[in-house]
Amino acid sequence: MARGTLVSAIALVALSLAPANAQEVKVRKPVVSPVPTAKLSEVFFKTVPDSLEDLQEIERQVTSLTETAIHSTVSVRVGDAQGSGVIIDNKAGYILTAAHVIGLAQKNATIILHDGRTLKGKTMGLNRGLDAGLVKLVEDAEVDISKLTAVKMGDISKIKTGEWVLATGHPNGYQAGRAPVVRLGRVVTQKKHLLQTDCTLIGGDSGGPLFNMQGEVVGIHSRIGPSTSWNFHIPVSAFQNDWEKLISGDMWGAKPLGQNAVLGVNGEDTDQGCKVTGVTRGFPAEIAGLKENDVIFQLNDQKITGIEQLAAVVQQYKPGQTVQVRLIRDGKTMTFEVQLAARD
């Protein structure tokens, strides 16, 4: 990222796996990172930067964090679902992600590192209620897991509204030759089980990490709002508090994902609704005739405003139910009947 571009971006912001055994459970519980000895610059505690020097100081700090943030961020694929994640232990190979990205425990996962190298993984436990999920890397003869970049988890109790944060992930899914994308923002709301930031995120970023300005992971991307700058993250405390359950492969909270309906499209937000950026082979959308570049604006009687909202609407139905999808294709309005399927 060019220096001038980063300063401009900052100015805009300113202005506006097999189950673990009992012994592993005891030794692998993560420890909250101690408070860093190096203090942050005073600019990070101002309401807004008020000089060029302030912006340059923010730029220096962000630049110092980006390499580690990018190298620890991975793409997570489980079946046809994909999202992001972050390595927090390069000895046991643990990766934090969102529960809705991995779906179920004890599933094979494909992990793609920042440089395109691919590793095998196993999904472990997931708390569906808080959307926290864990993946464990499988030992690989060609890649030394211990040499991968891992990051520490921060202390969520110290997060304050207005705090500067850094988000990484794979917007619109992993793209060969493109490293994880870095975005800067601030904490809008901080609650016990929820962080909201104005970091710009879209589909594919889900499961990726949110860093504080010391480079510690403080959250995992969970729900992306109707605006690309209105996003929600799982605090890392959701992982720290239930670590034993997660590494033992437990699944709890909400309904089993096998009971959730699926449409089978990737997409991005547009002014007209949700633009389809990909149609999964063999899934209901493809079977019904939906195509890439279709713009979905209505499902039954509900208006569609974007990809995350479309996913939320689909979840209101059961597998096997038929819904009417209204869309725009080549300037023409069309209606398709789609029989929803179950997510494995």
mmCIF file of C-alpha atoms in Angstrom:
data_model
loop_
_atom_site.group_PDB
_atom_site.id
_atom_site.type_symbol
_atom_site.label_atom_id
_atom_site.label_comp_id
_atom_site.label_asym_id
_atom_site.label_seq_id
_atom_site.Cartn_x
_atom_site.Cartn_y
_atom_site.Cartn_z
ATOM 1 C CA MET A 1 0.000 0.000 0.000
ATOM 2 C CA ALA A 2 1.512 3.331 -1.067
ATOM 3 C CA ARG A 3 2.233 5.791 1.742
ATOM 4 C CA GLY A 4 0.160 8.553 0.185
ATOM 5 C CA THR A 5 -2.767 6.192 -0.283
ATOM 6 C CA LEU A 6 -2.655 5.084 3.348
ATOM 7 C CA VAL A 7 -2.493 8.656 4.652
ATOM 8 C CA SER A 8 -5.474 9.544 2.455
ATOM 9 C CA ALA A 9 -7.412 6.551 3.732
ATOM 10 C CA ILE A 10 -6.654 7.499 7.330
ATOM 11 C CA ALA A 11 -7.701 11.079 6.665
ATOM 12 C CA LEU A 12 -11.053 9.904 5.331
ATOM 13 C CA VAL A 13 -11.622 7.811 8.458
ATOM 14 C CA ALA A 14 -10.661 10.730 10.664
ATOM 15 C CA LEU A 15 -13.088 12.940 8.938
ATOM 16 C CA SER A 16 -16.002 10.985 8.760
ATOM 17 C CA LEU A 17 -8.776 -31.643 13.329
ATOM 18 C CA ALA A 18 -9.194 -34.764 15.574
ATOM 19 C CA PRO A 19 -10.604 -34.057 19.054
ATOM 20 C CA ALA A 20 -7.921 -33.184 21.607
ATOM 21 C CA ASN A 21 -7.441 -35.458 24.605
ATOM 22 C CA ALA A 22 -7.731 -34.266 28.203
ATOM 23 C CA GLN A 23 -4.027 -33.516 28.547
ATOM 24 C CA GLU A 24 -4.000 -31.346 25.437
ATOM 25 C CA VAL A 25 -6.998 -29.452 26.758
ATOM 26 C CA LYS A 26 -5.067 -28.512 29.892
ATOM 27 C CA VAL A 27 -1.851 -27.387 28.237
ATOM 28 C CA ARG A 28 -3.286 -25.596 25.227
ATOM 29 C CA LYS A 29 -5.626 -23.071 26.825
ATOM 30 C CA PRO A 30 -4.601 -19.671 25.420
ATOM 31 C CA VAL A 31 -3.341 -16.993 27.737
ATOM 32 C CA VAL A 32 -4.383 -13.381 27.325
ATOM 33 C CA SER A 33 -1.420 -11.404 26.070
ATOM 34 C CA PRO A 34 0.112 -9.190 28.776
ATOM 35 C CA VAL A 35 -0.164 -5.448 28.419
ATOM 36 C CA PRO A 36 2.600 -4.366 26.007
ATOM 37 C CA THR A 37 5.454 -2.404 27.560
ATOM 38 C CA ALA A 38 5.630 -0.031 24.598
ATOM 39 C CA LYS A 39 3.020 2.686 24.904
ATOM 40 C CA LEU A 40 1.026 3.854 21.935
ATOM 41 C CA SER A 41 1.407 7.366 20.619
ATOM 42 C CA GLU A 42 -0.916 9.994 22.087
ATOM 43 C CA VAL A 43 -2.654 10.315 18.706
ATOM 44 C CA PHE A 44 -4.407 6.978 19.253
ATOM 45 C CA PHE A 45 -6.232 8.438 22.242
ATOM 46 C CA LYS A 46 -7.501 11.566 20.473
ATOM 47 C CA THR A 47 -11.081 11.844 19.236
ATOM 48 C CA VAL A 48 -9.701 12.508 15.743
ATOM 49 C CA PRO A 49 -6.202 13.215 14.390
ATOM 50 C CA ASP A 50 -5.757 16.986 14.119
ATOM 51 C CA SER A 51 -2.558 17.341 12.113
ATOM 52 C CA LEU A 52 -0.503 15.814 9.325
ATOM 53 C CA GLU A 53 1.968 14.615 11.957
ATOM 54 C CA ASP A 54 -0.844 12.702 13.674
ATOM 55 C CA LEU A 55 -1.752 10.966 10.426
ATOM 56 C CA GLN A 56 1.872 10.103 9.745
ATOM 57 C CA GLU A 57 2.230 8.603 13.232
ATOM 58 C CA ILE A 58 -0.849 6.434 12.646
ATOM 59 C CA GLU A 59 0.586 5.413 9.293
ATOM 60 C CA ARG A 60 3.895 4.378 10.874
ATOM 61 C CA GLN A 61 2.167 2.228 13.483
ATOM 62 C CA VAL A 62 -0.193 0.594 10.978
ATOM 63 C CA THR A 63 2.685 -0.127 8.599
ATOM 64 C CA SER A 64 4.629 -1.809 11.414
ATOM 65 C CA LEU A 65 1.706 -4.194 12.034
ATOM 66 C CA THR A 66 0.711 -5.126 8.500
ATOM 67 C CA GLU A 67 3.289 -7.836 7.719
ATOM 68 C CA THR A 68 2.474 -9.930 10.787
ATOM 69 C CA ALA A 69 -1.259 -9.344 10.327
ATOM 70 C CA ILE A 70 -1.147 -10.468 6.695
ATOM 71 C CA HIS A 71 1.107 -13.487 7.334
ATOM 72 C CA SER A 72 -1.110 -14.809 10.133
ATOM 73 C CA THR A 73 -4.349 -14.448 8.141
ATOM 74 C CA VAL A 74 -5.537 -17.471 6.159
ATOM 75 C CA SER A 75 -8.341 -18.527 3.853
ATOM 76 C CA VAL A 76 -10.568 -21.274 5.292
ATOM 77 C CA ARG A 77 -12.553 -23.570 2.985
ATOM 78 C CA VAL A 78 -14.932 -26.288 4.167
ATOM 79 C CA GLY A 79 -16.784 -27.904 1.281
ATOM 80 C CA ASP A 80 -18.228 -25.107 -0.838
ATOM 81 C CA ALA A 81 -18.146 -22.598 2.021
ATOM 82 C CA GLN A 82 -15.196 -20.272 2.362
ATOM 83 C CA GLY A 83 -14.118 -17.494 4.656
ATOM 84 C CA SER A 84 -11.063 -16.325 6.543
ATOM 85 C CA GLY A 85 -9.237 -17.150 9.762
ATOM 86 C CA VAL A 86 -6.133 -16.367 11.821
ATOM 87 C CA ILE A 87 -3.342 -18.568 13.212
ATOM 88 C CA ILE A 88 -2.987 -18.111 16.988
ATOM 89 C CA ASP A 89 -0.833 -21.183 17.762
ATOM 90 C CA ASN A 90 1.877 -22.486 15.411
ATOM 91 C CA LYS A 91 2.755 -25.417 17.679
ATOM 92 C CA ALA A 92 -0.668 -27.067 17.828
ATOM 93 C CA GLY A 93 -1.818 -25.371 14.621
ATOM 94 C CA TYR A 94 -4.937 -23.663 15.967
ATOM 95 C CA ILE A 95 -6.856 -21.215 13.789
ATOM 96 C CA LEU A 96 -9.701 -18.976 14.952
ATOM 97 C CA THR A 97 -12.605 -18.419 12.557
ATOM 98 C CA ALA A 98 -16.385 -17.973 12.589
ATOM 99 C CA ALA A 99 -18.713 -20.897 13.305
ATOM 100 C CA HIS A 100 -20.793 -20.171 10.204
ATOM 101 C CA VAL A 101 -17.672 -20.548 8.043
ATOM 102 C CA ILE A 102 -16.878 -24.117 9.194
ATOM 103 C CA GLY A 103 -20.454 -25.337 9.738
ATOM 104 C CA LEU A 104 -19.782 -28.573 11.624
ATOM 105 C CA ALA A 105 -17.061 -30.221 13.712
ATOM 106 C CA GLN A 106 -14.806 -32.969 12.351
ATOM 107 C CA LYS A 107 -14.979 -31.844 8.724
ATOM 108 C CA ASN A 108 -12.014 -31.643 6.370
ATOM 109 C CA ALA A 109 -10.841 -28.096 5.761
ATOM 110 C CA THR A 110 -8.486 -26.496 3.261
ATOM 111 C CA ILE A 111 -6.292 -23.724 4.636
ATOM 112 C CA ILE A 112 -4.607 -21.338 2.199
ATOM 113 C CA LEU A 113 -1.724 -19.287 3.577
ATOM 114 C CA HIS A 114 -1.043 -15.663 2.622
ATOM 115 C CA ASP A 115 1.475 -16.769 -0.027
ATOM 116 C CA GLY A 116 -0.811 -19.351 -1.670
ATOM 117 C CA ARG A 117 0.548 -22.481 0.013
ATOM 118 C CA THR A 118 -2.197 -24.951 0.888
ATOM 119 C CA LEU A 119 -2.509 -27.032 4.046
ATOM 120 C CA LYS A 120 -5.051 -29.527 5.327
ATOM 121 C CA GLY A 121 -7.064 -28.875 8.451
ATOM 122 C CA LYS A 122 -9.855 -30.307 10.601
ATOM 123 C CA THR A 123 -12.741 -28.320 11.988
ATOM 124 C CA MET A 124 -13.014 -28.572 15.754
ATOM 125 C CA GLY A 125 -15.560 -27.079 18.137
ATOM 126 C CA LEU A 126 -18.018 -24.299 17.408
ATOM 127 C CA ASN A 127 -20.251 -22.064 19.475
ATOM 128 C CA ARG A 128 -23.081 -21.245 17.064
ATOM 129 C CA GLY A 129 -24.680 -18.867 19.510
ATOM 130 C CA LEU A 130 -21.641 -16.551 19.471
ATOM 131 C CA ASP A 131 -20.414 -17.662 16.001
ATOM 132 C CA ALA A 132 -17.016 -18.821 17.299
ATOM 133 C CA GLY A 133 -15.281 -21.678 15.477
ATOM 134 C CA LEU A 134 -11.914 -23.425 15.690
ATOM 135 C CA VAL A 135 -9.795 -25.240 13.088
ATOM 136 C CA LYS A 136 -6.652 -27.317 13.643
ATOM 137 C CA LEU A 137 -3.946 -27.680 11.017
ATOM 138 C CA VAL A 138 -2.911 -31.207 10.068
ATOM 139 C CA GLU A 139 0.835 -31.881 10.105
ATOM 140 C CA ASP A 140 2.334 -31.484 6.646
ATOM 141 C CA ALA A 141 5.556 -32.986 5.315
ATOM 142 C CA GLU A 142 6.261 -29.974 3.088
ATOM 143 C CA VAL A 143 5.285 -27.107 5.403
ATOM 144 C CA ASP A 144 6.726 -26.691 8.906
ATOM 145 C CA ILE A 145 3.742 -25.460 10.904
ATOM 146 C CA SER A 146 6.010 -24.186 13.691
ATOM 147 C CA LYS A 147 7.485 -21.631 11.282
ATOM 148 C CA LEU A 148 4.119 -20.112 10.378
ATOM 149 C CA THR A 149 3.301 -16.672 11.748
ATOM 150 C CA ALA A 150 1.018 -16.807 14.777
ATOM 151 C CA VAL A 151 -0.412 -13.886 16.746
ATOM 152 C CA LYS A 152 -1.521 -13.428 20.344
ATOM 153 C CA MET A 153 -5.017 -12.775 21.570
ATOM 154 C CA GLY A 154 -5.589 -9.487 23.348
ATOM 155 C CA ASP A 155 -7.561 -8.530 26.437
ATOM 156 C CA ILE A 156 -11.088 -7.648 25.344
ATOM 157 C CA SER A 157 -11.793 -5.897 28.653
ATOM 158 C CA LYS A 158 -9.393 -3.143 27.645
ATOM 159 C CA ILE A 159 -11.124 -2.313 24.356
ATOM 160 C CA LYS A 160 -12.676 1.160 24.278
ATOM 161 C CA THR A 161 -15.152 2.809 21.930
ATOM 162 C CA GLY A 162 -13.246 4.876 19.372
ATOM 163 C CA GLU A 163 -10.143 2.663 19.543
ATOM 164 C CA TRP A 164 -8.235 2.205 16.296
ATOM 165 C CA VAL A 165 -8.283 -1.329 14.870
ATOM 166 C CA LEU A 166 -6.992 -3.200 11.832
ATOM 167 C CA ALA A 167 -8.994 -5.822 9.922
ATOM 168 C CA THR A 168 -7.658 -8.433 7.510
ATOM 169 C CA GLY A 169 -9.356 -11.119 5.442
ATOM 170 C CA HIS A 170 -10.193 -12.271 1.935
ATOM 171 C CA PRO A 171 -13.004 -10.045 0.587
ATOM 172 C CA ASN A 172 -15.064 -11.924 -2.022
ATOM 173 C CA GLY A 173 -13.069 -15.048 -1.160
ATOM 174 C CA TYR A 174 -9.456 -16.092 -1.737
ATOM 175 C CA GLN A 175 -7.892 -14.805 -4.954
ATOM 176 C CA ALA A 176 -4.616 -16.294 -6.188
ATOM 177 C CA GLY A 177 -1.792 -13.768 -6.163
ATOM 178 C CA ARG A 178 -3.589 -11.399 -3.778
ATOM 179 C CA ALA A 179 -2.491 -11.328 -0.154
ATOM 180 C CA PRO A 180 -5.053 -10.807 2.622
ATOM 181 C CA VAL A 181 -6.444 -7.280 2.373
ATOM 182 C CA VAL A 182 -5.808 -4.795 5.209
ATOM 183 C CA ARG A 183 -8.368 -2.206 6.301
ATOM 184 C CA LEU A 184 -8.243 0.423 9.028
ATOM 185 C CA GLY A 185 -11.111 1.543 11.229
ATOM 186 C CA ARG A 186 -12.330 2.265 14.742
ATOM 187 C CA VAL A 187 -14.494 0.571 17.330
ATOM 188 C CA VAL A 188 -18.057 1.907 17.153
ATOM 189 C CA THR A 189 -19.625 -0.213 19.912
ATOM 190 C CA GLN A 190 -18.150 -2.534 22.529
ATOM 191 C CA LYS A 191 -20.347 -5.027 24.400
ATOM 192 C CA LYS A 192 -19.745 -8.282 26.265
ATOM 193 C CA HIS A 193 -20.344 -10.558 23.288
ATOM 194 C CA LEU A 194 -20.036 -8.078 20.417
ATOM 195 C CA LEU A 195 -17.713 -5.566 18.810
ATOM 196 C CA GLN A 196 -18.885 -3.229 16.074
ATOM 197 C CA THR A 197 -16.396 -1.362 13.885
ATOM 198 C CA ASP A 198 -16.415 0.797 10.776
ATOM 199 C CA CYS A 199 -13.719 -1.294 9.041
ATOM 200 C CA THR A 200 -14.860 -1.879 5.464
ATOM 201 C CA LEU A 201 -15.674 -5.605 5.104
ATOM 202 C CA ILE A 202 -17.637 -7.713 2.625
ATOM 203 C CA GLY A 203 -18.500 -11.375 2.042
ATOM 204 C CA GLY A 204 -15.422 -13.621 2.283
ATOM 205 C CA ASP A 205 -13.959 -11.626 5.174
ATOM 206 C CA SER A 206 -16.056 -13.625 7.666
ATOM 207 C CA GLY A 207 -13.837 -15.410 10.181
ATOM 208 C CA GLY A 208 -10.917 -13.049 9.641
ATOM 209 C CA PRO A 209 -9.128 -11.234 12.475
ATOM 210 C CA LEU A 210 -9.567 -7.805 14.006
ATOM 211 C CA PHE A 211 -6.329 -6.456 15.538
ATOM 212 C CA ASN A 212 -5.698 -3.727 18.074
ATOM 213 C CA MET A 213 -2.838 -1.290 17.555
ATOM 214 C CA GLN A 214 -0.442 -3.576 19.451
ATOM 215 C CA GLY A 215 -0.994 -6.293 16.838
ATOM 216 C CA GLU A 216 -3.094 -8.556 19.100
ATOM 217 C CA VAL A 217 -6.263 -10.254 17.856
ATOM 218 C CA VAL A 218 -9.275 -8.827 19.697
ATOM 219 C CA GLY A 219 -12.101 -10.049 17.472
ATOM 220 C CA ILE A 220 -13.187 -12.300 14.608
ATOM 221 C CA HIS A 221 -15.405 -10.995 11.781
ATOM 222 C CA SER A 222 -18.897 -12.421 12.141
ATOM 223 C CA ARG A 223 -21.789 -10.445 10.649
ATOM 224 C CA ILE A 224 -21.429 -7.890 7.871
ATOM 225 C CA GLY A 225 -24.119 -5.225 7.955
ATOM 226 C CA PRO A 226 -26.123 -3.567 5.174
ATOM 227 C CA SER A 227 -23.393 -0.946 4.860
ATOM 228 C CA THR A 228 -19.809 -2.049 4.148
ATOM 229 C CA SER A 229 -18.716 0.074 7.133
ATOM 230 C CA TRP A 230 -21.189 -1.475 9.601
ATOM 231 C CA ASN A 231 -19.722 -4.734 10.814
ATOM 232 C CA PHE A 232 -19.826 -7.014 13.847
ATOM 233 C CA HIS A 233 -17.058 -9.121 15.347
ATOM 234 C CA ILE A 234 -16.894 -11.904 17.947
ATOM 235 C CA PRO A 235 -14.682 -10.805 20.866
ATOM 236 C CA VAL A 236 -11.789 -13.223 21.443
ATOM 237 C CA SER A 237 -13.181 -13.806 24.932
ATOM 238 C CA ALA A 238 -15.700 -16.144 23.245
ATOM 239 C CA PHE A 239 -12.764 -18.412 22.419
ATOM 240 C CA GLN A 240 -10.807 -17.895 25.633
ATOM 241 C CA ASN A 241 -13.769 -18.672 27.911
ATOM 242 C CA ASP A 242 -14.723 -21.942 26.169
ATOM 243 C CA TRP A 243 -11.334 -23.138 24.950
ATOM 244 C CA GLU A 244 -11.636 -26.669 26.355
ATOM 245 C CA LYS A 245 -14.996 -27.205 24.656
ATOM 246 C CA LEU A 246 -13.736 -25.853 21.345
ATOM 247 C CA ILE A 247 -10.635 -28.047 21.119
ATOM 248 C CA SER A 248 -12.577 -31.130 22.217
ATOM 249 C CA GLY A 249 -14.911 -30.731 19.243
ATOM 250 C CA ASP A 250 -18.093 -29.698 21.057
ATOM 251 C CA MET A 251 -20.885 -27.962 19.133
ATOM 252 C CA TRP A 252 -23.439 -25.893 20.989
ATOM 253 C CA GLY A 253 -25.781 -22.919 20.642
ATOM 254 C CA ALA A 254 -28.555 -22.243 18.097
ATOM 255 C CA LYS A 255 -29.851 -24.964 15.780
ATOM 256 C CA PRO A 256 -27.696 -27.551 13.968
ATOM 257 C CA LEU A 257 -26.504 -26.168 10.660
ATOM 258 C CA GLY A 258 -27.848 -29.264 8.924
ATOM 259 C CA GLN A 259 -31.271 -27.763 9.544
ATOM 260 C CA ASN A 260 -30.291 -24.475 7.898
ATOM 261 C CA ALA A 261 -31.371 -23.725 4.341
ATOM 262 C CA VAL A 262 -28.844 -22.764 1.687
ATOM 263 C CA LEU A 263 -29.209 -20.991 -1.676
ATOM 264 C CA GLY A 264 -25.684 -21.420 -3.053
ATOM 265 C CA VAL A 265 -24.481 -18.019 -4.243
ATOM 266 C CA ASN A 266 -21.668 -15.622 -3.437
ATOM 267 C CA GLY A 267 -22.381 -11.961 -3.891
ATOM 268 C CA GLU A 268 -21.675 -8.340 -3.149
ATOM 269 C CA ASP A 269 -23.790 -5.380 -2.130
ATOM 270 C CA THR A 270 -25.084 -2.995 -4.800
ATOM 271 C CA ASP A 271 -27.568 -0.131 -4.825
ATOM 272 C CA GLN A 272 -30.140 -2.450 -6.415
ATOM 273 C CA GLY A 273 -29.655 -5.438 -4.087
ATOM 274 C CA CYS A 274 -27.213 -8.357 -4.124
ATOM 275 C CA LYS A 275 -25.074 -8.854 -7.223
ATOM 276 C CA VAL A 276 -24.240 -12.536 -7.711
ATOM 277 C CA THR A 277 -20.467 -12.986 -8.017
ATOM 278 C CA GLY A 278 -20.517 -16.767 -8.048
ATOM 279 C CA VAL A 279 -22.969 -19.684 -8.231
ATOM 280 C CA THR A 280 -21.989 -22.925 -6.475
ATOM 281 C CA ARG A 281 -22.215 -25.995 -8.689
ATOM 282 C CA GLY A 282 -24.955 -28.436 -7.775
ATOM 283 C CA PHE A 283 -26.660 -26.058 -5.337
ATOM 284 C CA PRO A 284 -30.249 -24.725 -5.595
ATOM 285 C CA ALA A 285 -29.333 -21.438 -7.302
ATOM 286 C CA GLU A 286 -27.533 -23.175 -10.177
ATOM 287 C CA ILE A 287 -30.268 -25.792 -10.519
ATOM 288 C CA ALA A 288 -32.892 -23.048 -10.756
ATOM 289 C CA GLY A 289 -30.935 -21.131 -13.400
ATOM 290 C CA LEU A 290 -29.385 -18.208 -11.515
ATOM 291 C CA LYS A 291 -26.202 -16.848 -13.082
ATOM 292 C CA GLU A 292 -23.217 -14.701 -12.229
ATOM 293 C CA ASN A 293 -23.960 -10.935 -12.480
ATOM 294 C CA ASP A 294 -27.668 -11.426 -11.709
ATOM 295 C CA VAL A 295 -28.842 -8.821 -9.187
ATOM 296 C CA ILE A 296 -31.227 -10.306 -6.613
ATOM 297 C CA PHE A 297 -33.560 -7.668 -5.204
ATOM 298 C CA GLN A 298 -36.360 -9.730 -3.651
ATOM 299 C CA LEU A 299 -36.911 -13.153 -2.081
ATOM 300 C CA ASN A 300 -40.622 -13.919 -1.692
ATOM 301 C CA ASP A 301 -42.001 -10.690 -0.230
ATOM 302 C CA GLN A 302 -38.749 -9.489 1.358
ATOM 303 C CA LYS A 303 -36.552 -6.847 -0.238
ATOM 304 C CA ILE A 304 -32.891 -7.844 -0.582
ATOM 305 C CA THR A 305 -30.270 -5.174 0.115
ATOM 306 C CA GLY A 306 -27.015 -7.174 0.062
ATOM 307 C CA ILE A 307 -25.295 -10.543 0.427
ATOM 308 C CA GLU A 308 -25.375 -10.792 4.222
ATOM 309 C CA GLN A 309 -28.998 -9.734 4.381
ATOM 310 C CA LEU A 310 -29.829 -12.285 1.650
ATOM 311 C CA ALA A 311 -28.173 -15.001 3.752
ATOM 312 C CA ALA A 312 -30.205 -13.917 6.782
ATOM 313 C CA VAL A 313 -33.465 -14.064 4.811
ATOM 314 C CA VAL A 314 -32.669 -17.532 3.440
ATOM 315 C CA GLN A 315 -32.114 -18.734 7.015
ATOM 316 C CA GLN A 316 -35.749 -17.931 7.802
ATOM 317 C CA TYR A 317 -36.769 -20.905 5.645
ATOM 318 C CA LYS A 318 -36.292 -24.653 5.962
ATOM 319 C CA PRO A 319 -34.482 -26.962 3.543
ATOM 320 C CA GLY A 320 -36.921 -28.236 0.915
ATOM 321 C CA GLN A 321 -39.059 -25.101 0.894
ATOM 322 C CA THR A 322 -39.531 -23.351 -2.455
ATOM 323 C CA VAL A 323 -39.021 -19.589 -2.638
ATOM 324 C CA GLN A 324 -39.436 -17.038 -5.409
ATOM 325 C CA VAL A 325 -36.287 -15.103 -6.239
ATOM 326 C CA ARG A 326 -36.745 -11.870 -8.188
ATOM 327 C CA LEU A 327 -33.707 -10.498 -9.962
ATOM 328 C CA ILE A 328 -32.432 -8.230 -12.699
ATOM 329 C CA ARG A 329 -30.526 -9.793 -15.618
ATOM 330 C CA ASP A 330 -29.315 -7.685 -18.531
ATOM 331 C CA GLY A 331 -31.741 -4.942 -17.548
ATOM 332 C CA LYS A 332 -34.768 -7.270 -17.417
ATOM 333 C CA THR A 333 -36.689 -8.297 -14.299
ATOM 334 C CA MET A 334 -37.053 -12.055 -13.931
ATOM 335 C CA THR A 335 -38.524 -14.437 -11.333
ATOM 336 C CA PHE A 336 -37.132 -17.893 -10.468
ATOM 337 C CA GLU A 337 -38.539 -20.586 -8.231
ATOM 338 C CA VAL A 338 -35.772 -22.087 -6.103
ATOM 339 C CA GLN A 339 -36.082 -25.125 -3.850
ATOM 340 C CA LEU A 340 -33.698 -24.543 -0.944
ATOM 341 C CA ALA A 341 -31.366 -27.316 0.166
ATOM 342 C CA ALA A 342 -29.768 -28.193 3.511
ATOM 343 C CA ARG A 343 -26.235 -27.209 4.392
ATOM 344 C CA ASP A 344 -24.122 -30.238 5.301
#
